[in-house]
PDB file of C-alpha atoms in Angstrom:
ATOM      1  CA  MET A   3      80.828 193.095 108.549  1.00 82.00           C
ATOM      2  CA  SER A   4      78.477 191.376 110.979  1.00 93.00           C
ATOM      3  CA  GLN A   5      79.222 191.403 114.687  1.00 96.00           C
ATOM      4  CA  ALA A   6      79.348 187.611 114.601  1.00 95.00           C
ATOM      5  CA  ARG A   7      82.164 187.815 112.057  1.00 96.00           C
ATOM      6  CA  VAL A   8      83.915 190.521 114.083  1.00 97.00           C
ATOM      7  CA  LEU A   9      83.885 188.268 117.128  1.00 97.00           C
ATOM      8  CA  TYR A  10      84.925 185.238 115.080  1.00 97.00           C
ATOM      9  CA  ASP A  11      87.959 187.098 113.709  1.00 97.00           C
ATOM     10  CA  LEU A  12      88.746 188.290 117.229  1.00 98.00           C
ATOM     11  CA  GLN A  13      88.600 184.673 118.353  1.00 97.00           C
ATOM     12  CA  GLN A  14      91.139 183.671 115.689  1.00 97.00           C
ATOM     13  CA  ILE A  15      93.498 186.384 116.884  1.00 98.00           C
ATOM     14  CA  ASP A  16      93.063 185.383 120.536  1.00 97.00           C
ATOM     15  CA  THR A  17      93.650 181.734 119.702  1.00 97.00           C
ATOM     16  CA  GLU A  18      96.875 182.616 117.892  1.00 97.00           C
ATOM     17  CA  ILE A  19      97.984 184.838 120.781  1.00 97.00           C
ATOM     18  CA  ARG A  20      97.347 182.025 123.235  1.00 97.00           C
ATOM     19  CA  THR A  21      99.255 179.551 121.048  1.00 97.00           C
ATOM     20  CA  LYS A  22     102.209 181.921 120.672  1.00 97.00           C
ATOM     21  CA  LYS A  23     102.286 182.621 124.409  1.00 97.00           C
ATOM     22  CA  GLN A  24     102.281 178.916 125.160  1.00 97.00           C
ATOM     23  CA  ARG A  25     105.155 178.390 122.760  1.00 98.00           C
ATOM     24  CA  LEU A  26     107.024 181.362 124.249  1.00 98.00           C
ATOM     25  CA  GLY A  27     106.669 179.814 127.686  1.00 97.00           C
ATOM     26  CA  GLU A  28     108.003 176.541 126.345  1.00 97.00           C
ATOM     27  CA  VAL A  29     110.912 178.304 124.625  1.00 97.00           C
ATOM     28  CA  LEU A  30     111.841 180.032 127.882  1.00 97.00           C
ATOM     29  CA  ARG A  31     111.584 176.750 129.778  1.00 96.00           C
ATOM     30  CA  LEU A  32     113.807 175.006 127.257  1.00 96.00           C
ATOM     31  CA  GLN A  33     116.519 177.599 127.869  1.00 96.00           C
ATOM     32  CA  LYS A  34     116.937 176.408 131.447  1.00 96.00           C
ATOM     33  CA  ASP A  35     119.641 173.819 132.089  1.00 96.00           C
ATOM     34  CA  PRO A  36     118.205 170.412 131.147  1.00 95.00           C
ATOM     35  CA  PRO A  37     118.187 167.678 133.826  1.00 96.00           C
ATOM     36  CA  ALA A  38     120.809 165.673 131.922  1.00 97.00           C
ATOM     37  CA  LEU A  39     123.251 168.594 131.966  1.00 97.00           C
ATOM     38  CA  VAL A  40     122.561 169.323 135.638  1.00 97.00           C
ATOM     39  CA  ALA A  41     123.161 165.658 136.495  1.00 98.00           C
ATOM     40  CA  ALA A  42     126.352 165.593 134.415  1.00 98.00           C
ATOM     41  CA  ARG A  43     127.690 168.671 136.209  1.00 98.00           C
ATOM     42  CA  GLU A  44     126.905 167.131 139.572  1.00 98.00           C
ATOM     43  CA  ALA A  45     128.648 163.915 138.528  1.00 98.00           C
ATOM     44  CA  ALA A  46     131.682 165.884 137.331  1.00 98.00           C
ATOM     45  CA  ALA A  47     131.821 167.821 140.601  1.00 98.00           C
ATOM     46  CA  ALA A  48     131.614 164.591 142.582  1.00 98.00           C
ATOM     47  CA  ALA A  49     134.370 163.047 140.434  1.00 98.00           C
ATOM     48  CA  ASP A  50     136.583 166.096 140.967  1.00 98.00           C
ATOM     49  CA  ALA A  51     135.994 165.976 144.720  1.00 98.00           C
ATOM     50  CA  GLU A  52     136.894 162.287 144.814  1.00 98.00           C
ATOM     51  CA  LEU A  53     140.030 162.935 142.757  1.00 98.00           C
ATOM     52  CA  HIS A  54     141.014 165.738 145.118  1.00 98.00           C
ATOM     53  CA  ARG A  55     140.557 163.430 148.096  1.00 98.00           C
ATOM     54  CA  TRP A  56     142.849 160.774 146.616  1.00 98.00           C
ATOM     55  CA  ARG A  57     145.446 163.357 145.594  1.00 97.00           C
ATOM     56  CA  ALA A  58     145.421 164.744 149.119  1.00 98.00           C
ATOM     57  CA  ARG A  59     145.939 161.229 150.473  1.00 97.00           C
ATOM     58  CA  HIS A  60     148.854 160.720 148.092  1.00 97.00           C
ATOM     59  CA  GLN A  61     150.420 163.976 149.211  1.00 97.00           C
ATOM     60  CA  ASP A  62     150.038 162.970 152.871  1.00 97.00           C
ATOM     61  CA  LEU A  63     151.677 159.604 152.151  1.00 97.00           C
ATOM     62  CA  THR A  64     154.540 161.250 150.277  1.00 97.00           C
ATOM     63  CA  LEU A  65     155.234 163.509 153.251  1.00 97.00           C
ATOM     64  CA  GLU A  66     154.927 160.653 155.731  1.00 97.00           C
ATOM     65  CA  ILE A  67     157.269 158.408 153.696  1.00 97.00           C
ATOM     66  CA  ALA A  68     159.811 161.218 153.530  1.00 97.00           C
ATOM     67  CA  SER A  69     159.536 161.726 157.282  1.00 97.00           C
ATOM     68  CA  VAL A  70     159.944 157.995 158.011  1.00 97.00           C
ATOM     69  CA  ALA A  71     162.884 157.760 155.587  1.00 96.00           C
ATOM     70  CA  ASP A  72     164.597 160.721 157.217  1.00 96.00           C
ATOM     71  CA  LYS A  73     164.065 159.304 160.700  1.00 95.00           C
ATOM     72  CA  ALA A  74     165.356 155.884 159.572  1.00 95.00           C
ATOM     73  CA  LYS A  75     168.427 157.498 158.035  1.00 95.00           C
ATOM     74  CA  ARG A  76     169.254 159.354 161.240  1.00 93.00           C
ATOM     75  CA  SER A  77     168.726 156.201 163.310  1.00 92.00           C
ATOM     76  CA  GLU A  78     170.961 154.158 160.992  1.00 91.00           C
ATOM     77  CA  GLU A  79     173.663 156.803 161.092  1.00 90.00           C
ATOM     78  CA  ARG A  80     173.566 156.758 164.880  1.00 88.00           C
ATOM     79  CA  LEU A  81     173.493 152.950 164.927  1.00 84.00           C
ATOM     80  CA  TYR A  82     176.590 152.624 162.778  1.00 86.00           C
ATOM     81  CA  SER A  83     178.443 155.676 163.974  1.00 89.00           C
ATOM     82  CA  GLY A  84     179.999 153.887 166.916  1.00 83.00           C
ATOM     83  CA  ALA A  85     178.796 156.598 169.236  1.00 86.00           C
ATOM     84  CA  VAL A  86     176.360 154.239 170.966  1.00 78.00           C
ATOM     85  CA  LYS A  87     178.172 151.734 173.198  1.00 83.00           C
ATOM     86  CA  VAL A  88     175.428 150.318 175.435  1.00 85.00           C
ATOM     87  CA  PRO A  89     174.155 146.968 174.028  1.00 86.00           C
ATOM     88  CA  LYS A  90     170.526 147.570 175.023  1.00 90.00           C
ATOM     89  CA  GLU A  91     170.564 150.962 173.390  1.00 89.00           C
ATOM     90  CA  LEU A  92     172.097 149.430 170.265  1.00 87.00           C
ATOM     91  CA  ALA A  93     169.414 146.743 170.228  1.00 92.00           C
ATOM     92  CA  ASP A  94     166.707 149.362 170.598  1.00 90.00           C
ATOM     93  CA  LEU A  95     168.162 151.333 167.702  1.00 89.00           C
ATOM     94  CA  GLN A  96     168.282 148.192 165.569  1.00 92.00           C
ATOM     95  CA  HIS A  97     164.644 147.447 166.351  1.00 95.00           C
ATOM     96  CA  GLU A  98     163.719 151.039 165.565  1.00 94.00           C
ATOM     97  CA  VAL A  99     165.496 150.918 162.212  1.00 93.00           C
ATOM     98  CA  GLU A 100     163.752 147.659 161.337  1.00 94.00           C
ATOM     99  CA  ALA A 101     160.378 149.005 162.456  1.00 96.00           C
ATOM    100  CA  LEU A 102     160.890 152.165 160.412  1.00 95.00           C
ATOM    101  CA  GLY A 103     161.830 150.022 157.423  1.00 95.00           C
ATOM    102  CA  ARG A 104     158.654 148.000 157.760  1.00 96.00           C
ATOM    103  CA  ARG A 105     156.638 151.170 158.203  1.00 96.00           C
ATOM    104  CA  ARG A 106     158.192 152.689 155.084  1.00 96.00           C
ATOM    105  CA  ALA A 107     157.516 149.543 153.052  1.00 97.00           C
ATOM    106  CA  ALA A 108     153.865 149.521 154.183  1.00 97.00           C
ATOM    107  CA  LEU A 109     153.499 153.193 153.331  1.00 97.00           C
ATOM    108  CA  GLU A 110     155.064 152.695 149.913  1.00 97.00           C
ATOM    109  CA  ASP A 111     152.670 149.795 149.217  1.00 97.00           C
ATOM    110  CA  GLU A 112     149.779 152.003 150.175  1.00 97.00           C
ATOM    111  CA  GLU A 113     151.221 154.838 148.094  1.00 97.00           C
ATOM    112  CA  LEU A 114     151.259 152.582 145.041  1.00 97.00           C
ATOM    113  CA  LYS A 115     147.607 151.700 145.561  1.00 97.00           C
ATOM    114  CA  VAL A 116     146.744 155.347 146.054  1.00 97.00           C
ATOM    115  CA  MET A 117     148.607 156.314 142.872  1.00 97.00           C
ATOM    116  CA  MET A 118     146.594 153.720 140.970  1.00 98.00           C
ATOM    117  CA  ALA A 119     143.411 155.126 142.512  1.00 97.00           C
ATOM    118  CA  VAL A 120     144.449 158.646 141.497  1.00 98.00           C
ATOM    119  CA  ASP A 121     145.000 157.504 137.905  1.00 98.00           C
ATOM    120  CA  GLU A 122     141.593 155.834 137.896  1.00 98.00           C
ATOM    121  CA  ARG A 123     139.883 158.904 139.358  1.00 97.00           C
ATOM    122  CA  GLN A 124     141.636 161.127 136.834  1.00 98.00           C
ATOM    123  CA  ALA A 125     140.156 159.047 134.023  1.00 98.00           C
ATOM    124  CA  ILE A 126     136.694 159.185 135.617  1.00 98.00           C
ATOM    125  CA  SER A 127     136.976 162.937 136.147  1.00 98.00           C
ATOM    126  CA  ALA A 128     138.131 163.518 132.567  1.00 98.00           C
ATOM    127  CA  LYS A 129     135.260 161.426 131.219  1.00 98.00           C
ATOM    128  CA  ALA A 130     132.748 163.312 133.364  1.00 98.00           C
ATOM    129  CA  ALA A 131     134.171 166.661 132.222  1.00 98.00           C
ATOM    130  CA  ALA A 132     133.967 165.547 128.584  1.00 98.00           C
ATOM    131  CA  GLU A 133     130.318 164.585 129.059  1.00 98.00           C
ATOM    132  CA  VAL A 134     129.566 168.000 130.554  1.00 98.00           C
ATOM    133  CA  GLU A 135     131.309 169.665 127.620  1.00 98.00           C
ATOM    134  CA  ARG A 136     129.351 167.554 125.133  1.00 97.00           C
ATOM    135  CA  LEU A 137     125.982 168.237 126.724  1.00 98.00           C
ATOM    136  CA  ALA A 138     126.755 171.916 127.304  1.00 97.00           C
ATOM    137  CA  GLY A 139     127.807 172.324 123.677  1.00 97.00           C
ATOM    138  CA  ALA A 140     124.592 170.794 122.394  1.00 96.00           C
ATOM    139  CA  PHE A 141     122.553 172.838 124.884  1.00 97.00           C
ATOM    140  CA  ASN A 142     124.261 176.117 123.942  1.00 97.00           C
ATOM    141  CA  THR A 143     123.596 175.446 120.267  1.00 96.00           C
ATOM    142  CA  SER A 144     119.947 174.776 121.089  1.00 96.00           C
ATOM    143  CA  VAL A 145     119.714 177.920 123.217  1.00 97.00           C
ATOM    144  CA  ALA A 146     121.067 180.056 120.378  1.00 97.00           C
ATOM    145  CA  THR A 147     118.262 178.771 118.139  1.00 97.00           C
ATOM    146  CA  LEU A 148     115.689 179.212 120.891  1.00 97.00           C
ATOM    147  CA  LYS A 149     116.729 182.818 121.497  1.00 97.00           C
ATOM    148  CA  VAL A 150     116.107 183.616 117.851  1.00 97.00           C
ATOM    149  CA  GLU A 151     112.674 181.991 118.111  1.00 98.00           C
ATOM    150  CA  GLN A 152     112.012 183.868 121.349  1.00 98.00           C
ATOM    151  CA  GLN A 153     112.762 187.167 119.662  1.00 97.00           C
ATOM    152  CA  ASN A 154     110.547 186.311 116.691  1.00 98.00           C
ATOM    153  CA  LEU A 155     107.713 185.249 118.988  1.00 98.00           C
ATOM    154  CA  GLY A 156     108.004 188.498 120.907  1.00 97.00           C
ATOM    155  CA  VAL A 157     107.760 190.550 117.730  1.00 97.00           C
ATOM    156  CA  HIS A 158     104.845 188.457 116.448  1.00 97.00           C
ATOM    157  CA  LEU A 159     102.990 188.709 119.754  1.00 98.00           C
ATOM    158  CA  SER A 160     103.421 192.467 119.831  1.00 97.00           C
ATOM    159  CA  LYS A 161     101.860 192.733 116.383  1.00 98.00           C
ATOM    160  CA  LEU A 162      99.050 190.358 117.311  1.00 98.00           C
ATOM    161  CA  ILE A 163      98.214 192.339 120.441  1.00 98.00           C
ATOM    162  CA  GLU A 164      98.015 195.524 118.378  1.00 98.00           C
ATOM    163  CA  LYS A 165      95.847 193.715 115.841  1.00 98.00           C
ATOM    164  CA  ARG A 166      93.597 192.450 118.626  1.00 97.00           C
ATOM    165  CA  GLY A 167      93.099 195.975 119.901  1.00 97.00           C
ATOM    166  CA  ARG A 168      91.957 197.134 116.491  1.00 97.00           C
ATOM    167  CA  GLN A 169      89.660 194.127 116.073  1.00 97.00           C
ATOM    168  CA  ALA A 170      88.145 194.457 119.561  1.00 97.00           C
ATOM    169  CA  ALA A 171      87.328 198.087 118.812  1.00 97.00           C
ATOM    170  CA  LEU A 172      84.972 196.878 116.052  1.00 97.00           C
ATOM    171  CA  ALA A 173      82.859 194.902 118.502  1.00 96.00           C
ATOM    172  CA  GLN A 174      79.922 196.327 120.381  1.00 96.00           C
ATOM    173  CA  PRO A 175      80.859 196.778 124.085  1.00 96.00           C
ATOM    174  CA  ALA A 176      78.068 194.511 125.348  1.00 96.00           C
ATOM    175  CA  LEU A 177      79.004 191.772 122.881  1.00 96.00           C
ATOM    176  CA  LEU A 178      82.678 192.144 123.732  1.00 97.00           C
ATOM    177  CA  LYS A 179      81.825 191.676 127.395  1.00 96.00           C
ATOM    178  CA  SER A 180      79.835 188.512 126.596  1.00 95.00           C
ATOM    179  CA  TYR A 181      82.724 187.305 124.453  1.00 97.00           C
ATOM    180  CA  ASP A 182      85.240 187.798 127.279  1.00 96.00           C
ATOM    181  CA  GLN A 183      82.977 185.910 129.687  1.00 96.00           C
ATOM    182  CA  LEU A 184      82.634 183.016 127.242  1.00 96.00           C
ATOM    183  CA  ILE A 185      86.403 182.926 126.759  1.00 96.00           C
ATOM    184  CA  GLN A 186      86.692 182.162 130.470  1.00 94.00           C
ATOM    185  CA  GLU A 187      83.842 179.672 130.517  1.00 94.00           C
ATOM    186  CA  LYS A 188      84.663 177.767 127.312  1.00 94.00           C
ATOM    187  CA  ARG A 189      88.406 177.192 127.723  1.00 92.00           C
ATOM    188  CA  GLY A 190      89.408 179.990 125.398  1.00 95.00           C
ATOM    189  CA  LEU A 191      86.924 179.239 122.592  1.00 96.00           C
ATOM    190  CA  ALA A 192      83.990 181.687 122.733  1.00 97.00           C
ATOM    191  CA  VAL A 193      83.107 181.758 119.035  1.00 97.00           C
ATOM    192  CA  ALA A 194      82.777 178.648 116.887  1.00 96.00           C
ATOM    193  CA  GLY A 195      82.456 178.380 113.158  1.00 96.00           C
ATOM    194  CA  LEU A 196      79.233 177.011 111.701  1.00 96.00           C
ATOM    195  CA  ARG A 197      79.981 174.785 108.749  1.00 95.00           C
ATOM    196  CA  GLY A 198      76.967 173.178 107.112  1.00 93.00           C
ATOM    197  CA  ASN A 199      74.741 172.267 110.009  1.00 95.00           C
ATOM    198  CA  LYS A 200      77.490 171.544 112.547  1.00 96.00           C
ATOM    199  CA  CYS A 201      79.049 173.638 115.272  1.00 96.00           C
ATOM    200  CA  GLN A 202      82.807 173.400 114.870  1.00 96.00           C
ATOM    201  CA  GLY A 203      83.202 173.889 118.600  1.00 95.00           C
ATOM    202  CA  CYS A 204      81.335 170.818 119.808  1.00 95.00           C
ATOM    203  CA  GLN A 205      80.546 169.060 116.479  1.00 96.00           C
ATOM    204  CA  MET A 206      76.841 168.907 117.331  1.00 96.00           C
ATOM    205  CA  THR A 207      74.065 169.438 114.741  1.00 96.00           C
ATOM    206  CA  ILE A 208      72.464 172.896 114.767  1.00 95.00           C
ATOM    207  CA  SER A 209      68.767 173.522 114.225  1.00 94.00           C
ATOM    208  CA  GLY A 210      67.575 175.049 110.958  1.00 95.00           C
ATOM    209  CA  THR A 211      66.279 178.157 112.693  1.00 94.00           C
ATOM    210  CA  THR A 212      69.647 178.832 114.282  1.00 95.00           C
ATOM    211  CA  ILE A 213      71.447 178.172 110.994  1.00 95.00           C
ATOM    212  CA  ARG A 214      69.272 180.714 109.173  1.00 95.00           C
ATOM    213  CA  ALA A 215      69.739 183.329 111.874  1.00 95.00           C
ATOM    214  CA  ALA A 216      73.506 182.831 111.787  1.00 95.00           C
ATOM    215  CA  ALA A 217      73.485 183.137 108.002  1.00 94.00           C
ATOM    216  CA  GLU A 218      71.741 186.511 108.388  1.00 92.00           C
ATOM    217  CA  GLY A 219      74.629 187.676 110.608  1.00 89.00           C
ATOM    218  CA  LYS A 220      72.644 187.615 113.828  1.00 93.00           C
ATOM    219  CA  ILE A 221      74.280 186.771 117.137  1.00 96.00           C
ATOM    220  CA  VAL A 222      73.168 183.237 117.939  1.00 96.00           C
ATOM    221  CA  ARG A 223      74.565 180.512 120.130  1.00 95.00           C
ATOM    222  CA  CYS A 224      75.044 176.807 119.688  1.00 95.00           C
ATOM    223  CA  ASP A 225      72.124 174.867 121.143  1.00 91.00           C
ATOM    224  CA  SER A 226      74.574 172.396 122.705  1.00 94.00           C
ATOM    225  CA  CYS A 227      77.742 174.179 123.847  1.00 95.00           C
ATOM    226  CA  GLY A 228      76.441 177.741 124.110  1.00 95.00           C
ATOM    227  CA  ARG A 229      79.230 179.270 121.978  1.00 96.00           C
ATOM    228  CA  ILE A 230      78.522 182.147 119.624  1.00 97.00           C
ATOM    229  CA  LEU A 231      78.192 180.873 116.063  1.00 97.00           C
ATOM    230  CA  CYS A 232      79.592 182.392 112.889  1.00 96.00           C
ATOM    231  CA  THR A 233      78.705 180.997 109.467  1.00 95.00           C
ATOM    232  CA  LEU A 234      81.837 180.006 107.553  1.00 91.00           C
TER     233      LEU A 234
END
């Protein structure tokens, strides 16, 4: 086997390794929480926080209404007990009872509004939680598939790396060094196939002299892109 063919086969292996590594990187990236799921979780957390705030307000109102009702009851009992004889004191008690009644009515009106807000926030929170569950379910299913692909890619890459080692051992050290340098310079494509009179790396026409030398298995380079040529 000519050295040109050895390097060409090495190039095919390296290209496949690079492709598999790129896909592995993409597979790993796709296993991270997608933006839609992250946003849905944030929305659900915000909805829960808002629901908690309204529930806390409802609890505060319930306690305040109970306190006002208890105070009004005690004031009414004192007002009608007959224990208070002074007219001004009786008038003050009457005003207090009326004020407490108005306060209780206002609090109960607010409580009703808050209860409606709680119901609304509960619906919003439930919807947000359902969206998180939907997206998470789809994501988990996708991740399960991706993990299988990740494992397969890992196995395939391991075999390719072993194969590359065996192939690289067939190349002359000086040529292997030139190949590695070209890999860096030519964006990963150091060896191009020569089909007919065209370099498959840059699609430029190759001179007859170069074509004949390549056909003889000699190490030649494309006149245009400088890649090593291998007759296909």
